[in-house]
Tab-separated table of C-alpha atoms and ligand atoms in Angstrom:
chain	number	residue	atom	x	y	z
A	297	MET	CA	0.007	0.009	0.013
A	298	TYR	CA	1.259	3.515	-0.817
A	299	LEU	CA	0.057	6.872	0.314
A	300	ILE	CA	1.192	9.556	-2.179
A	301	LYS	CA	0.915	12.735	-0.157
A	302	ASN	CA	0.273	16.267	-1.325
A	303	ALA	CA	0.888	15.900	-5.030
A	304	LYS	CA	-0.943	18.132	-7.531
A	305	VAL	CA	-3.273	15.569	-9.143
A	306	TYR	CA	-4.029	15.655	-12.926
A	307	ALA	CA	-6.675	13.045	-13.413
A	308	PRO	CA	-6.178	14.328	-16.356
A	309	GLU	CA	-8.285	17.272	-15.231
A	310	ASP	CA	-6.538	19.367	-12.521
A	311	LEU	CA	-7.869	18.200	-9.117
A	312	GLY	CA	-5.440	20.313	-7.095
A	313	ASP	CA	-3.200	19.122	-4.248
A	314	MET	CA	-4.449	15.975	-2.588
A	315	ASP	CA	-3.390	12.578	-1.170
A	316	VAL	CA	-3.900	9.288	-3.025
A	317	LEU	CA	-3.990	5.951	-1.209
A	318	THR	CA	-3.329	2.769	-3.211
A	319	GLY	CA	-3.691	-0.867	-2.247
A	320	GLY	CA	-4.349	-4.245	-3.864
A	321	GLY	CA	-3.362	-2.779	-7.229
A	322	GLN	CA	-6.086	-0.149	-7.113
A	323	ILE	CA	-6.624	3.469	-6.128
A	324	LEU	CA	-8.460	3.112	-2.835
A	325	LYS	CA	-8.986	6.637	-1.602
A	326	MET	CA	-8.332	10.248	-2.676
A	327	GLY	CA	-8.664	13.315	-0.531
A	328	LYS	CA	-7.037	15.955	1.659
A	329	ASP	CA	-4.840	15.011	4.647
A	330	LEU	CA	-5.482	11.266	4.503
A	331	PRO	CA	-4.021	9.708	7.724
A	332	ALA	CA	-0.760	7.851	7.054
A	333	GLU	CA	-1.801	4.565	8.697
A	334	THR	CA	1.730	3.143	8.540
A	335	ALA	CA	0.399	0.521	10.960
A	336	TYR	CA	-1.060	-1.336	7.947
A	337	GLY	CA	2.303	-1.290	6.142
A	338	VAL	CA	1.417	1.839	4.265
A	339	GLU	CA	4.528	3.404	2.724
A	340	VAL	CA	4.342	7.137	2.332
A	341	ILE	CA	5.613	8.759	-0.901
A	342	ASP	CA	6.118	12.510	-0.671
A	343	GLY	CA	4.437	14.221	-3.636
A	344	THR	CA	5.254	17.786	-2.578
A	345	GLY	CA	6.326	19.851	-5.613
A	346	LYS	CA	5.247	17.094	-7.957
A	347	VAL	CA	2.377	16.331	-10.270
A	348	LEU	CA	0.595	12.934	-10.168
A	349	MET	CA	-0.739	11.639	-13.532
A	350	PRO	CA	-2.392	8.484	-14.754
A	351	GLY	CA	-0.049	5.859	-16.168
A	352	LEU	CA	0.300	6.328	-19.952
A	353	ILE	CA	-1.443	4.082	-22.454
A	354	ASP	CA	0.453	3.298	-25.683
A	355	ALA	CA	-2.089	1.897	-28.159
A	356	HIS	CA	0.376	0.912	-30.943
A	357	VAL	CA	3.515	-0.997	-29.977
A	358	HIS	CA	5.391	-3.695	-31.944
A	359	ILE	CA	5.995	-5.617	-28.708
A	360	LEU	CA	7.477	-8.551	-30.740
A	361	GLY	CA	9.580	-6.215	-32.826
A	362	GLY	CA	8.721	-5.478	-36.448
A	363	GLY	CA	10.558	-4.236	-39.500
A	364	GLY	CA	12.166	-6.450	-42.133
A	365	GLU	CA	11.461	-4.027	-44.950
A	366	GLY	CA	15.157	-3.928	-45.703
A	367	GLY	CA	15.605	-7.690	-45.506
A	368	ALA	CA	15.945	-10.069	-42.574
A	369	ARG	CA	18.814	-8.186	-40.944
A	370	THR	CA	16.453	-5.269	-40.453
A	371	ARG	CA	13.992	-7.110	-38.264
A	372	THR	CA	13.759	-4.943	-35.179
A	373	PRO	CA	14.232	-6.283	-31.578
A	374	GLU	CA	11.384	-7.130	-29.239
A	375	LEU	CA	10.236	-4.731	-26.519
A	376	ALA	CA	11.955	-4.722	-23.083
A	377	LEU	CA	9.986	-3.896	-19.926
A	378	SER	CA	12.308	-1.027	-18.945
A	379	ASP	CA	11.652	0.751	-22.233
A	380	VAL	CA	8.014	0.880	-21.166
A	381	VAL	CA	8.092	1.893	-17.513
A	382	SER	CA	10.965	4.354	-17.875
A	383	GLY	CA	8.621	6.393	-20.034
A	384	GLY	CA	5.724	6.250	-17.616
A	385	VAL	CA	3.794	3.816	-19.777
A	386	THR	CA	1.744	1.236	-17.841
A	387	THR	CA	-0.560	-0.172	-20.558
A	388	VAL	CA	0.417	-1.208	-24.074
A	389	VAL	CA	-1.519	-2.639	-27.026
A	390	GLY	CA	0.666	-4.894	-29.159
A	391	CYS	CA	0.387	-5.166	-32.913
A	392	LEU	CA	1.997	-6.755	-35.998
A	393	GLY	CA	3.027	-4.624	-38.936
A	394	THR	CA	4.382	-5.178	-42.438
A	395	ASP	CA	5.572	-8.679	-41.613
A	396	GLY	CA	2.478	-10.692	-40.778
A	397	CYS	CA	4.210	-13.878	-41.902
A	398	THR	CA	7.165	-14.502	-39.552
A	399	ARG	CA	5.560	-12.369	-36.807
A	400	THR	CA	2.536	-14.415	-35.646
A	401	MET	CA	-0.541	-13.966	-33.458
A	402	GLU	CA	0.609	-16.875	-31.283
A	403	ASN	CA	3.908	-15.139	-30.658
A	404	LEU	CA	2.236	-11.766	-30.095
A	405	LEU	CA	-0.095	-13.245	-27.435
A	406	ALA	CA	2.789	-14.960	-25.712
A	407	LYS	CA	4.835	-11.735	-25.579
A	408	ALA	CA	1.797	-9.775	-24.283
A	409	LYS	CA	1.349	-12.414	-21.570
A	410	GLY	CA	5.072	-12.113	-20.691
A	411	LEU	CA	4.908	-8.341	-20.305
A	412	GLU	CA	1.785	-8.697	-18.174
A	413	GLU	CA	3.587	-11.136	-15.889
A	414	GLU	CA	6.502	-8.718	-15.713
A	415	GLY	CA	4.163	-6.043	-14.337
A	416	ILE	CA	2.357	-3.914	-16.906
A	417	THR	CA	-1.086	-4.314	-18.524
A	418	THR	CA	-1.201	-5.566	-22.104
A	419	TYR	CA	-3.659	-6.100	-24.883
A	420	VAL	CA	-3.219	-6.908	-28.561
A	421	TYR	CA	-4.865	-6.323	-31.972
A	422	THR	CA	-5.427	-9.291	-34.236
A	423	GLY	CA	-4.193	-9.043	-37.822
A	424	SER	CA	-1.279	-7.042	-39.297
A	425	TYR	CA	-0.939	-4.752	-42.365
A	426	GLN	CA	-2.538	-7.358	-44.594
A	427	VAL	CA	-6.110	-7.723	-45.902
A	428	PRO	CA	-7.670	-10.237	-45.458
A	429	ALA	CA	-6.494	-10.051	-41.852
A	430	ARG	CA	-4.280	-12.916	-40.675
A	431	THR	CA	-5.929	-14.082	-37.451
A	432	LEU	CA	-5.453	-16.896	-34.969
A	433	THR	CA	-8.886	-18.521	-35.195
A	434	GLY	CA	-9.359	-17.714	-38.866
A	435	SER	CA	-11.865	-14.915	-38.155
A	436	ILE	CA	-11.508	-11.384	-36.762
A	437	MET	CA	-14.779	-11.699	-34.867
A	438	ASP	CA	-13.811	-15.016	-33.286
A	439	ASP	CA	-10.333	-13.735	-32.279
A	440	ILE	CA	-11.916	-10.783	-30.484
A	441	ILE	CA	-14.689	-12.803	-28.841
A	442	LEU	CA	-12.613	-15.818	-27.832
A	443	LEU	CA	-9.161	-14.413	-26.996
A	444	GLU	CA	-9.275	-12.319	-23.843
A	445	LYS	CA	-6.368	-9.956	-24.744
A	446	VAL	CA	-7.609	-9.209	-28.266
A	447	VAL	CA	-9.363	-5.821	-28.179
A	448	GLY	CA	-9.471	-5.085	-31.920
A	449	THR	CA	-7.752	-5.351	-35.311
A	450	GLY	CA	-4.573	-3.699	-36.535
A	451	GLU	CA	-2.442	-2.321	-37.805
A	452	ILE	CA	-4.449	-2.586	-41.052
A	453	ALA	CA	-2.567	-0.679	-43.797
A	454	ILE	CA	-4.297	1.602	-46.308
A	455	SER	CA	-2.983	4.362	-48.596
A	456	ASP	CA	0.436	2.688	-48.537
A	457	HIS	CA	2.588	0.933	-51.164
A	458	ARG	CA	3.042	-1.930	-48.671
A	459	SER	CA	-0.660	-2.449	-48.064
A	460	SER	CA	-2.725	-5.259	-49.670
A	461	GLN	CA	-4.389	-2.502	-51.742
A	462	PRO	CA	-7.786	-3.337	-50.172
A	463	LYS	CA	-11.020	-2.006	-51.714
A	464	LYS	CA	-13.134	0.282	-49.554
A	465	LYS	CA	-15.849	-2.401	-49.031
A	466	GLU	CA	-13.173	-4.834	-47.800
A	467	PHE	CA	-11.984	-2.148	-45.393
A	468	ALA	CA	-15.580	-1.497	-44.244
A	469	ARG	CA	-16.082	-5.206	-43.621
A	470	ILE	CA	-13.041	-5.377	-41.392
A	471	VAL	CA	-14.369	-2.473	-39.320
A	472	ALA	CA	-17.829	-4.078	-39.179
A	473	ASP	CA	-16.528	-7.494	-38.050
A	474	THR	CA	-14.238	-5.768	-35.496
A	475	ARG	CA	-17.141	-3.702	-34.180
A	476	VAL	CA	-19.464	-6.678	-33.761
A	477	GLY	CA	-16.682	-8.734	-32.187
A	478	GLY	CA	-16.306	-5.917	-29.626
A	479	ILE	CA	-20.026	-5.695	-29.031
A	480	LEU	CA	-20.345	-9.416	-28.436
A	481	SER	CA	-17.343	-9.512	-26.030
A	482	GLY	CA	-17.800	-6.187	-24.171
A	483	LYS	CA	-14.541	-4.942	-25.655
A	484	ALA	CA	-13.563	-1.949	-27.745
A	485	GLY	CA	-13.693	-3.527	-31.217
A	486	LEU	CA	-11.225	-0.841	-32.373
A	487	VAL	CA	-9.509	-0.966	-35.757
A	488	ASN	CA	-6.035	0.575	-35.589
A	489	ILE	CA	-5.362	1.787	-39.119
A	490	HIS	CA	-1.879	2.319	-40.549
A	491	MET	CA	-1.940	5.404	-42.757
A	492	GLY	CA	0.722	5.494	-45.451
A	493	ASP	CA	1.743	8.309	-47.743
A	494	GLY	CA	-0.772	7.411	-50.518
A	495	GLU	CA	-2.953	10.192	-51.913
A	496	ASN	CA	-6.224	8.507	-50.973
A	497	ARG	CA	-5.385	9.387	-47.382
A	498	LEU	CA	-8.546	9.032	-45.159
A	499	LYS	CA	-10.954	8.347	-48.046
A	500	PHE	CA	-11.907	4.853	-46.786
A	501	LEU	CA	-12.677	6.148	-43.256
A	502	ARG	CA	-14.907	8.924	-44.647
A	503	TYR	CA	-16.740	6.214	-46.654
A	504	VAL	CA	-17.364	4.108	-43.500
A	505	VAL	CA	-18.602	7.106	-41.478
A	506	LYS	CA	-20.818	8.492	-44.285
A	507	LYS	CA	-22.104	5.339	-46.019
A	508	THR	CA	-22.483	2.793	-43.147
A	509	GLU	CA	-24.095	2.734	-39.697
A	510	ILE	CA	-20.682	2.337	-38.063
A	511	PRO	CA	-19.528	5.216	-35.731
A	512	PRO	CA	-16.037	6.786	-36.048
A	513	SER	CA	-15.140	5.485	-32.564
A	514	ASN	CA	-14.409	2.037	-33.994
A	515	MET	CA	-11.541	3.415	-36.103
A	516	LEU	CA	-8.238	4.957	-35.055
A	517	PRO	CA	-6.031	6.037	-37.988
A	518	THR	CA	-2.416	6.342	-36.896
A	519	HIS	CA	0.690	8.080	-38.340
A	520	ILE	CA	-1.565	11.051	-39.170
A	521	ASN	CA	1.456	13.351	-38.583
A	522	ARG	CA	3.663	11.534	-41.124
A	523	SER	CA	3.051	14.388	-43.576
A	524	ARG	CA	1.557	17.863	-43.502
A	525	GLU	CA	-1.038	16.865	-46.083
A	526	LEU	CA	-2.210	13.881	-44.002
A	527	MET	CA	-2.143	16.021	-40.821
A	528	GLU	CA	-4.487	18.525	-42.534
A	529	ASP	CA	-6.746	15.742	-43.851
A	530	GLY	CA	-6.854	14.284	-40.331
A	531	ILE	CA	-7.850	17.611	-38.826
A	532	ASP	CA	-10.661	17.953	-41.368
A	533	TYR	CA	-11.758	14.355	-40.741
A	534	ALA	CA	-11.864	14.992	-36.967
A	535	LYS	CA	-13.670	18.325	-37.283
A	536	SER	CA	-16.166	17.453	-40.018
A	537	LEU	CA	-17.016	13.882	-39.146
A	538	GLY	CA	-16.138	13.583	-35.474
A	539	GLY	CA	-13.319	11.218	-36.301
A	540	TYR	CA	-10.457	10.271	-34.020
A	541	ILE	CA	-6.803	10.770	-35.068
A	542	ASP	CA	-3.614	9.258	-33.677
A	543	LEU	CA	-0.190	10.885	-33.999
A	544	THR	CA	3.004	8.801	-33.976
A	545	THR	CA	5.607	9.992	-31.455
A	546	SER	CA	8.615	7.845	-32.395
A	547	SER	CA	9.285	9.541	-35.648
A	548	ASP	CA	12.187	11.867	-35.283
A	549	PRO	CA	11.635	14.572	-37.892
A	550	ASP	CA	15.381	15.281	-37.981
A	551	HIS	CA	15.994	11.807	-39.368
A	552	LEU	CA	12.878	11.042	-41.344
A	553	ASP	CA	10.601	12.562	-43.913
A	554	PRO	CA	11.178	16.343	-43.615
A	555	ASP	CA	7.479	16.712	-44.356
A	556	GLU	CA	6.752	14.966	-41.036
A	557	VAL	CA	5.000	16.876	-38.236
A	558	LYS	CA	6.371	16.327	-34.709
A	559	ALA	CA	3.509	14.850	-32.641
A	560	SER	CA	3.424	17.648	-30.069
A	561	ARG	CA	3.333	20.166	-32.942
A	562	GLY	CA	0.503	18.203	-34.555
A	563	LEU	CA	-1.556	18.263	-31.366
A	564	LYS	CA	-1.088	22.059	-31.215
A	565	MET	CA	-2.178	22.384	-34.867
A	566	ALA	CA	-5.268	20.249	-34.230
A	567	LEU	CA	-6.340	22.089	-31.094
A	568	GLU	CA	-5.758	25.494	-32.748
A	569	ALA	CA	-7.854	24.302	-35.729
A	570	GLY	CA	-10.748	23.541	-33.337
A	571	VAL	CA	-10.387	19.769	-33.085
A	572	SER	CA	-11.765	18.525	-29.708
A	573	SER	CA	-9.091	17.605	-27.213
A	574	ASP	CA	-11.003	14.311	-26.775
A	575	HIS	CA	-10.335	13.285	-30.352
A	576	VAL	CA	-6.548	13.271	-30.579
A	577	THR	CA	-4.303	10.472	-29.257
A	578	PHE	CA	-0.574	9.744	-29.377
A	579	SER	CA	1.010	6.310	-29.792
A	580	SER	CA	4.687	5.509	-30.075
A	581	ASP	CA	4.999	2.824	-32.829
A	582	GLY	CA	7.587	1.462	-30.378
A	583	GLN	CA	9.942	-1.215	-31.796
A	584	GLY	CA	8.335	-0.601	-35.156
A	585	SER	CA	10.711	0.044	-38.020
A	586	LEU	CA	10.694	3.641	-39.186
A	587	PRO	CA	11.673	3.053	-42.792
A	588	VAL	CA	12.648	5.839	-45.097
A	589	PHE	CA	11.845	5.278	-48.789
A	590	ASP	CA	13.229	7.483	-51.621
A	591	ALA	CA	11.075	9.239	-54.223
A	592	GLN	CA	11.108	6.059	-56.323
A	593	GLY	CA	9.694	4.099	-53.318
A	594	GLN	CA	13.020	2.376	-52.788
A	595	PHE	CA	14.104	1.535	-49.250
A	596	ALA	CA	16.697	4.125	-48.150
A	597	GLY	CA	17.250	3.667	-44.413
A	598	LEU	CA	15.754	2.448	-41.165
A	599	GLY	CA	15.160	3.542	-37.554
A	600	VAL	CA	13.403	1.841	-34.623
A	601	GLY	CA	10.497	3.403	-32.694
A	602	LYS	CA	10.828	3.916	-28.920
A	603	VAL	CA	7.979	3.676	-26.421
A	604	CYS	CA	9.633	6.371	-24.281
A	605	SER	CA	8.940	8.865	-27.064
A	606	LEU	CA	5.292	8.847	-25.949
A	607	TYR	CA	6.112	10.657	-22.717
A	608	ARG	CA	8.613	12.933	-24.475
A	609	GLU	CA	5.943	14.225	-26.889
A	610	MET	CA	3.437	14.660	-24.053
A	611	ARG	CA	6.052	16.690	-22.166
A	612	ASP	CA	7.007	18.721	-25.292
A	613	SER	CA	3.321	19.463	-25.800
A	614	VAL	CA	3.408	21.296	-22.453
A	615	LEU	CA	6.946	22.680	-22.298
A	616	THR	CA	7.460	23.531	-25.996
A	617	GLU	CA	3.946	23.946	-27.475
A	618	GLY	CA	2.379	25.601	-24.422
A	619	ILE	CA	-0.498	23.141	-24.295
A	620	CYS	CA	-2.007	22.744	-20.826
A	621	LEU	CA	-1.040	19.519	-19.006
A	622	THR	CA	-4.684	18.303	-18.992
A	623	HIS	CA	-5.017	18.425	-22.768
A	624	ALA	CA	-1.546	16.945	-23.316
A	625	LEU	CA	-2.260	14.136	-20.871
A	626	LYS	CA	-5.663	13.287	-22.458
A	627	ALA	CA	-3.862	12.282	-25.663
A	628	VAL	CA	-1.939	9.544	-23.830
A	629	THR	CA	-4.337	8.543	-21.011
A	630	GLN	CA	-8.094	9.258	-21.010
A	631	ASN	CA	-8.543	9.321	-24.776
A	632	PRO	CA	-6.909	5.980	-25.626
A	633	ALA	CA	-8.569	4.463	-22.563
A	634	ALA	CA	-12.020	5.612	-23.843
A	635	LEU	CA	-11.450	4.285	-27.362
A	636	LEU	CA	-10.083	0.998	-26.015
A	637	LYS	CA	-13.034	0.803	-23.546
A	638	LEU	CA	-10.741	0.368	-20.534
A	639	PRO	CA	-12.801	1.987	-17.720
A	640	ARG	CA	-10.169	1.348	-15.039
A	641	LYS	CA	-7.312	2.862	-17.072
A	642	GLY	CA	-6.308	6.366	-18.094
A	643	ARG	CA	-7.807	8.265	-15.159
A	644	ILE	CA	-7.030	8.869	-11.466
A	645	LEU	CA	-10.200	7.971	-9.603
A	646	GLU	CA	-11.196	5.627	-6.755
A	647	GLY	CA	-11.533	2.076	-8.053
A	648	ALA	CA	-9.229	2.644	-11.014
A	649	ASP	CA	-6.047	0.546	-11.345
A	650	ALA	CA	-3.083	2.053	-9.492
A	651	ASP	CA	-1.197	2.987	-12.701
A	652	LEU	CA	0.428	6.297	-11.723
A	653	VAL	CA	3.246	8.635	-12.748
A	654	LEU	CA	4.762	11.141	-10.289
A	655	ALA	CA	6.885	13.832	-11.939
A	656	ASP	CA	8.523	17.132	-11.062
A	657	ALA	CA	5.894	19.849	-11.407
A	658	GLY	CA	8.220	22.179	-13.278
A	659	THR	CA	10.367	19.933	-15.524
A	660	LEU	CA	7.849	17.066	-15.784
A	661	VAL	CA	10.872	14.680	-15.378
A	662	ILE	CA	9.580	11.350	-14.157
A	663	ASP	CA	10.322	10.453	-10.519
A	664	THR	CA	8.126	7.441	-9.721
A	665	VAL	CA	5.956	5.034	-11.761
A	666	LEU	CA	3.452	2.561	-10.281
A	667	ALA	CA	1.919	-0.157	-12.449
A	668	LYS	CA	-0.950	-2.151	-10.999
A	669	GLY	CA	0.063	-0.745	-7.588
A	670	LYS	CA	3.726	-1.879	-7.769
A	671	VAL	CA	6.570	0.664	-7.806
A	672	MET	CA	8.431	0.074	-11.093
A	673	VAL	CA	10.502	3.338	-11.163
A	674	ARG	CA	11.616	5.338	-8.118
A	675	HIS	CA	13.631	8.548	-8.226
A	676	GLY	CA	14.043	8.099	-11.968
A	677	GLN	CA	15.604	4.655	-11.596
A	678	VAL	CA	13.972	1.538	-13.102
A	679	LEU	CA	13.571	-0.845	-10.155
A	680	VAL	CA	11.663	-3.630	-11.954
A	681	LYS	CA	13.284	-4.878	-15.151
A	682	GLY	CA	12.284	-7.586	-17.614
A	683	THR	CA	13.154	-11.173	-16.774
A	684	PHE	CA	16.394	-11.234	-18.851
A	685	GLU	CA	17.295	-7.533	-18.734
A	686	SER	CA	20.662	-6.879	-17.146
B	111	FWO	C1	5.776	3.357	-40.031
B	111	FWO	C2	5.738	-0.204	-38.695
B	111	FWO	C3	5.893	2.982	-41.526
B	111	FWO	C4	6.914	-2.365	-39.075
B	111	FWO	O1	5.290	3.689	-42.320
B	111	FWO	O2	4.199	1.081	-39.892
B	111	FWO	O3	6.634	2.034	-41.838
B	111	FWO	O4	6.249	-3.271	-39.542
B	111	FWO	O5	7.728	-2.473	-38.134
B	111	FWO	N1	6.101	2.147	-39.247
B	111	FWO	N2	6.266	-0.935	-40.990
B	111	FWO	C5	6.780	4.417	-39.618
B	111	FWO	C6	6.367	5.806	-40.101
B	111	FWO	C7	5.176	6.281	-39.337
B	111	FWO	C8	7.546	6.726	-39.881
B	111	FWO	C9	5.255	1.067	-39.338
B	111	FWO	C10	6.726	-0.935	-39.577
B	112	ZN	ZN1	2.246	1.575	-39.020
C-alpha cells in the first residue's frame, strides 16, 4: 500500500493538491490530509512539488519487434519492460506490422502475456498490415470474442505501397466485423489503421462514417502526422465527421521525412484548428521500423521506434507547445482508454487501477511510476526490469 501525499493531481483534469492511497493494485482513496496509517504497512511517498498523472497508455507498440522491410537483418528487436516503464507507460496494445508472416498472433499473445507477468497491462490487436487479416482462429470476430487480450484489429494498412491494396468495401467489412466482435465481447472492437503516404489518405474512413451505420469510434487512424497533407486531412476528418486521429511520437523529424509533423506540434495544430481535445491520441509505434523510402519508393534507411517517445511528446506538448497539461495528458491517457473501452485505465479515480506517474511539477521529469500498484520506477531509476534484462 502506498500513500502519495500532497501531489498536484491531474486526473487528467486538474484536481489540485491531494493525497492518493493505493492498495491491492487499485486506487483506494483520494482526498485531503489522509491519515498515514503506517500501521497497515502503508509506505508514504512525498508528492510535494510534484504532479501525479495516470499511467500512460500506448495503443500501438510492436511488442514482438517489427521491420524487415530492408531484408531479414532489419527485423527490429522485441520490446523490453524497462523501455516501457521508464517512459511512464503502464498499458500497451501490441500489434503486428508489415511482416504478418514470420511475426505471428501466437507469438504476439505470448509476448503480451510475458509483459503482463513482468508487471504492466497488455492487450493486442489481431491481424497485421494485410487484408484479409491474418488471425489466430481464422476470423476477426472469433479472435476478439474468444481471446481475452484481443481488443481489436490492426495495424491494417491503407494508402500505402506496402498495403494489400484493399477495396473500400473490404475495409468497411473489417471495421464491421471488429465492431461486432467488440459488441459481443464487451470490448472496444477498435480498428487501428496504418496510414501510409498514398494520396487517398482518409478516403476509406470517410466512406465508413458516411455510408455505413458504423460510428467513427471504431476506427483509429495512426501516423496522421507523417506528412503535413495527411495532418491537414486528419484535422478535417476529426472536425467534419467527429473522427479520431492518432499521432506517432517515435518519428524523429530530424531523421525522417522532412514533411513529417512532430506529434506535439501536430496536437497544437489540431487544437488550434478547433479539433476537440477528446479526439486526438498519441502512440509511439515502439519497436516498429521507421523506414525511409526514396522518391522512387526504394528503401533508403531504417530507424526503430521507442515507447519512451510517448512521454517525451506529451512533455514537449506542455513545455514547448504551451498546451495545458490536462489536454496533453488526455492524448496519452483518457482518450486511448475511452477508445479501447478500458474504464479502469487512463484516469485517477477511486476504483481505477493504480497505474500512476509522479513527476517534477516544473520539468515534468519522471520520478516514480506505479503499475498495478507496484513501484516500477523510483527517483528516476527503473527498479523492476524484464526477466532477462541486465
Ligand atoms: C511506419 C511499422 C511506416 C513495421 O510507415 O508502420 O513504416 O512493420 O515495423 N512504421 N512498418 C513508420 C512511419 C510512421 C515513420 C510502421 C513498420
Ligand atoms: Zn504503421
